[in-house]
XYZ file of C-alpha atoms in Angstrom:
318
model
C -31.476 -95.710 49.167
C -28.536 -96.632 46.912
C -27.699 -92.928 46.416
C -27.748 -92.353 50.170
C -25.556 -95.391 50.803
C -23.145 -94.266 48.109
C -22.866 -90.816 49.690
C -22.137 -92.342 53.134
C -19.429 -94.594 51.672
C -17.863 -91.648 49.867
C -17.895 -89.629 53.111
C -16.236 -92.474 55.009
C -13.499 -92.602 52.403
C -13.050 -88.808 52.560
C -12.738 -88.531 56.369
C -9.471 -90.539 56.634
C -7.917 -88.433 53.873
C -8.845 -85.235 55.745
C -7.443 -86.585 58.983
C -4.124 -87.267 57.293
C -3.883 -83.567 56.416
C -4.004 -82.561 60.097
C -0.829 -82.769 62.152
C -2.192 -83.720 65.552
C 1.148 -82.895 67.156
C 0.207 -79.227 66.635
C -3.130 -79.617 68.444
C -3.490 -79.732 72.231
C -6.631 -80.560 74.179
C -7.310 -80.133 77.867
C -9.888 -79.416 80.501
C -10.696 -78.716 84.113
C -13.133 -80.053 86.692
C -13.578 -78.184 89.981
C -15.948 -79.128 92.807
C -16.698 -76.913 95.781
C -18.970 -77.467 98.754
C -20.479 -74.450 100.524
C -21.863 -74.333 104.052
C -22.550 -70.653 104.690
C -24.693 -68.816 107.198
C -25.363 -65.066 107.475
C -22.649 -64.090 105.025
C -24.631 -61.082 103.774
C -26.110 -59.846 107.060
C -26.666 -60.903 110.665
C -30.396 -61.481 110.336
C -31.123 -64.993 111.600
C -34.719 -64.718 110.370
C -33.606 -64.467 106.736
C -32.595 -67.688 105.014
C -31.464 -66.191 101.693
C -27.848 -66.117 102.898
C -27.901 -69.593 104.429
C -26.426 -71.943 101.837
C -25.639 -75.634 101.862
C -24.816 -76.376 98.216
C -22.321 -77.889 95.816
C -20.817 -75.832 93.004
C -19.284 -77.282 89.852
C -17.023 -75.719 87.254
C -15.992 -77.474 84.042
C -13.824 -76.260 81.175
C -12.645 -77.656 77.850
C -9.951 -76.031 75.736
C -7.948 -76.561 72.586
C -4.800 -74.892 71.291
C -3.752 -75.136 67.639
C -0.432 -74.146 66.084
C -1.191 -73.202 62.481
C 2.413 -72.348 61.605
C 4.180 -69.072 60.763
C 4.315 -68.246 64.511
C 0.516 -68.123 64.759
C -1.497 -70.103 67.330
C -5.146 -70.073 68.349
C -6.692 -70.882 71.730
C -10.347 -71.518 72.628
C -11.742 -72.361 76.078
C -15.376 -73.132 76.921
C -16.542 -73.041 80.549
C -19.634 -73.454 82.650
C -20.277 -73.169 86.365
C -23.459 -73.900 88.276
C -24.882 -74.635 91.696
C -26.429 -77.975 90.778
C -29.395 -79.273 88.867
C -32.715 -77.469 89.192
C -31.420 -74.187 90.624
C -32.415 -71.834 87.822
C -35.820 -73.412 87.329
C -36.602 -73.097 91.031
C -35.577 -69.447 90.951
C -37.621 -68.742 87.817
C -34.553 -67.944 85.708
C -32.868 -69.463 82.681
C -29.452 -68.952 81.086
C -28.109 -66.848 83.935
C -24.361 -66.187 84.041
C -22.616 -67.828 86.989
C -25.755 -69.782 87.947
C -27.260 -71.850 85.136
C -25.839 -74.723 83.078
C -24.840 -72.247 80.401
C -21.571 -72.793 78.502
C -19.811 -69.609 77.469
C -16.616 -68.621 75.664
C -14.162 -68.174 78.525
C -11.081 -67.461 76.367
C -10.679 -67.123 72.599
C -7.577 -65.485 71.229
C -4.960 -65.548 68.478
C -1.248 -65.281 69.281
C 1.151 -63.862 66.697
C 4.855 -63.968 67.577
C 7.531 -61.823 65.987
C 5.196 -59.370 64.259
C 7.389 -56.933 62.303
C 10.295 -58.662 63.972
C 9.529 -56.857 67.249
C 6.167 -57.621 68.837
C 4.210 -60.545 70.184
C 0.476 -59.878 69.816
C -2.502 -61.510 71.525
C -5.902 -60.576 70.090
C -9.248 -61.626 71.523
C -10.730 -62.740 74.843
C -7.906 -63.306 77.324
C -6.942 -63.283 81.002
C -4.605 -60.582 82.324
C -2.648 -61.354 85.495
C 0.242 -59.202 86.664
C 2.280 -59.485 89.845
C 0.265 -61.024 92.655
C -3.001 -59.621 91.314
C -3.060 -56.488 93.479
C -4.262 -54.254 90.628
C -4.933 -56.554 87.622
C -6.377 -60.050 87.834
C -10.154 -60.177 88.090
C -11.564 -58.995 84.770
C -15.268 -59.408 84.118
C -15.564 -59.557 87.906
C -19.348 -59.383 88.057
C -19.340 -63.112 87.363
C -17.527 -63.935 90.619
C -15.103 -66.848 90.254
C -16.618 -68.044 86.977
C -14.390 -65.953 84.700
C -11.685 -63.270 84.794
C -11.351 -62.391 81.102
C -11.027 -59.132 79.180
C -11.742 -58.541 75.482
C -9.052 -56.713 73.572
C -5.503 -56.705 72.240
C -2.099 -56.876 73.941
C 1.293 -56.080 72.405
C 4.469 -57.406 74.009
C 7.864 -55.924 73.130
C 10.987 -57.740 74.334
C 13.290 -54.736 74.533
C 16.064 -57.061 75.715
C 16.139 -60.679 76.890
C 15.352 -59.436 80.418
C 13.046 -56.482 79.740
C 9.446 -56.837 78.471
C 7.038 -53.967 77.798
C 3.333 -54.835 77.467
C 0.814 -52.380 76.010
C -2.866 -53.291 76.058
C -6.341 -51.971 75.321
C -9.156 -53.992 76.899
C -12.912 -53.824 77.266
C -14.357 -55.017 80.547
C -17.900 -54.209 79.419
C -19.036 -53.113 75.970
C -22.713 -52.664 76.917
C -24.473 -50.721 74.110
C -22.404 -51.047 70.958
C -23.114 -47.494 69.812
C -21.312 -44.590 71.464
C -23.842 -41.802 71.118
C -25.683 -40.201 72.764
C -24.501 -41.953 75.959
C -21.161 -43.765 76.137
C -21.430 -46.677 78.552
C -18.295 -48.814 78.144
C -15.801 -49.859 80.824
C -12.276 -49.752 79.397
C -8.816 -50.616 80.690
C -5.610 -49.602 78.952
C -2.021 -49.193 79.994
C 1.680 -49.973 79.877
C 3.364 -52.621 82.037
C 7.169 -52.994 82.120
C 8.793 -56.119 83.585
C 12.561 -56.311 84.144
C 14.567 -59.263 85.476
C 18.141 -59.889 86.568
C 19.159 -56.424 87.707
C 22.893 -56.718 88.548
C 22.465 -54.581 91.692
C 19.318 -55.894 93.409
C 18.454 -58.984 91.310
C 14.933 -60.396 91.282
C 12.145 -58.808 89.262
C 11.049 -55.176 88.979
C 7.723 -54.059 87.507
C 6.551 -50.564 86.579
C 3.091 -49.688 85.296
C 0.845 -46.856 84.167
C -2.829 -47.844 83.887
C -6.108 -46.134 83.092
C -9.621 -47.359 83.893
C -12.593 -45.431 82.504
C -16.184 -46.223 83.458
C -18.394 -44.182 81.146
C -21.720 -43.059 82.619
C -21.038 -44.765 85.950
C -24.274 -45.804 87.701
C -24.869 -45.463 91.420
C -26.728 -48.000 93.580
C -30.097 -46.532 92.535
C -29.308 -47.110 88.852
C -29.036 -43.444 87.942
C -26.087 -41.842 86.159
C -23.786 -40.340 88.762
C -20.690 -39.375 86.818
C -17.869 -40.791 84.773
C -14.977 -42.528 86.497
C -11.603 -41.958 84.847
C -8.725 -43.066 87.077
C -5.007 -43.249 86.342
C -2.754 -45.471 88.417
C 1.061 -45.454 88.588
C 2.873 -48.181 90.457
C 6.031 -50.160 91.145
C 6.567 -53.730 92.317
C 9.699 -55.696 93.213
C 9.987 -59.383 94.096
C 12.458 -62.245 94.366
C 12.819 -65.827 95.573
C 16.130 -66.618 97.239
C 17.968 -69.913 96.984
C 17.415 -70.912 100.613
C 13.605 -70.712 100.291
C 12.715 -67.147 101.298
C 10.562 -65.098 98.915
C 9.284 -61.549 99.114
C 7.370 -58.944 97.150
C 6.442 -55.322 97.702
C 4.118 -53.164 95.616
C 2.981 -49.548 95.901
C 0.727 -47.465 93.650
C -0.903 -44.034 93.604
C -4.133 -43.018 91.873
C -5.271 -39.745 90.311
C -7.954 -38.594 87.899
C -11.728 -38.478 88.361
C -13.358 -40.611 91.075
C -16.779 -42.250 90.828
C -18.452 -39.321 92.605
C -16.920 -36.654 90.352
C -14.238 -35.578 92.821
C -10.509 -35.670 92.132
C -9.114 -39.137 92.855
C -6.149 -39.038 95.250
C -5.496 -42.498 96.694
C -2.593 -44.697 97.772
C -2.265 -48.456 98.177
C 0.492 -50.954 98.862
C 0.948 -54.652 99.590
C 3.794 -56.602 101.198
C 4.349 -60.374 101.054
C 6.912 -62.562 102.798
C 7.090 -66.337 102.470
C 9.291 -69.337 103.081
C 9.218 -72.678 101.246
C 10.455 -75.791 103.056
C 12.561 -77.812 100.640
C 13.341 -80.686 102.987
C 10.127 -82.637 102.394
C 8.521 -83.894 99.207
C 5.413 -81.687 99.456
C 7.437 -78.437 99.787
C 4.960 -76.525 101.993
C 5.100 -72.712 102.033
C 4.205 -70.407 104.886
C 3.656 -66.717 104.197
C 2.455 -63.466 105.660
C 0.785 -60.581 103.862
C -0.075 -56.980 104.658
C -2.145 -54.686 102.454
C -3.045 -51.019 102.846
C -5.669 -49.215 100.772
C -6.474 -45.624 101.663
C -9.983 -44.510 102.568
C -11.772 -41.230 102.011
C -11.083 -38.490 104.541
C -14.040 -36.662 106.033
C -14.269 -33.056 104.921
C -11.779 -33.443 102.088
C -12.572 -32.013 98.662
C -10.665 -34.889 97.015
C -11.650 -38.550 97.154
C -8.948 -40.643 98.850
C -10.747 -43.998 98.659
C -8.715 -46.691 96.893
C -10.192 -47.966 93.636
C -9.559 -51.707 93.337
C -9.289 -51.548 89.517
C -9.242 -55.305 88.809
C -7.319 -56.549 91.823
C -8.347 -59.535 93.838
C -8.932 -59.182 97.578
C -5.544 -59.392 99.355
C -6.231 -62.655 101.178
C -8.867 -64.253 98.935
């Protein structure tokens, strides 16, 4: 008993000395609580006799994160998240630890930032969100988990060519699946270059250029059988600006080539236009906007496949 008490006293004396070695000004904590209520009917089909798509539920999402600056231009970030449809759901459905449904906490983001590597690059390594432009082609990573998460796993290099020009290069895994590559590769991989330029003396605003590749190895069809590999390249351009009197606009266009999901040559086109106005005369600053999106569809009788591949874009009006 005396030995145990002595150990506890020694530990209590040690803890304050450890705390003094940590500069709490370099540590940030935060979190998120989101509550949604759903009242849905026939959102999967128009069969009134089926109740599986008739929902009247609450949905909760909670996140906790911490960011630590360890010095020498190195920081770390960790975010834990869970999302569920309320107590008792998974038990009633005969499931446990189901992504996007159960009370399971998962690693939502976990990355290391290194600034000024070799005097040129900023590097982010680990699980991270990628959002470019208005999310027309890259936003919703890991999309099979609906609105629970949007992360990718990988590495991103950022090169500030000038103060107004940034070139990002990244290699990301959407799904690793089986860790071994042979005999059947089954990963889903995204890689590409994304150039962002600001302050053009002629047109102003922001201009973005990108070249992206998404490869789905051993793509499965609806029956679960291997159909083909999908290997699509996308090349696009986006321009946007917000004017002093409240008007904002953006326009984006991209073309796709490579191998479509059905083995045909991919030959698709998509574009999106946005126009908005922010009222600056009231404290709430409301914004009205309009949006138009076009995504080509496959043409009957064509040997190519003209259907637009969404890559990782969110729905235009979601």
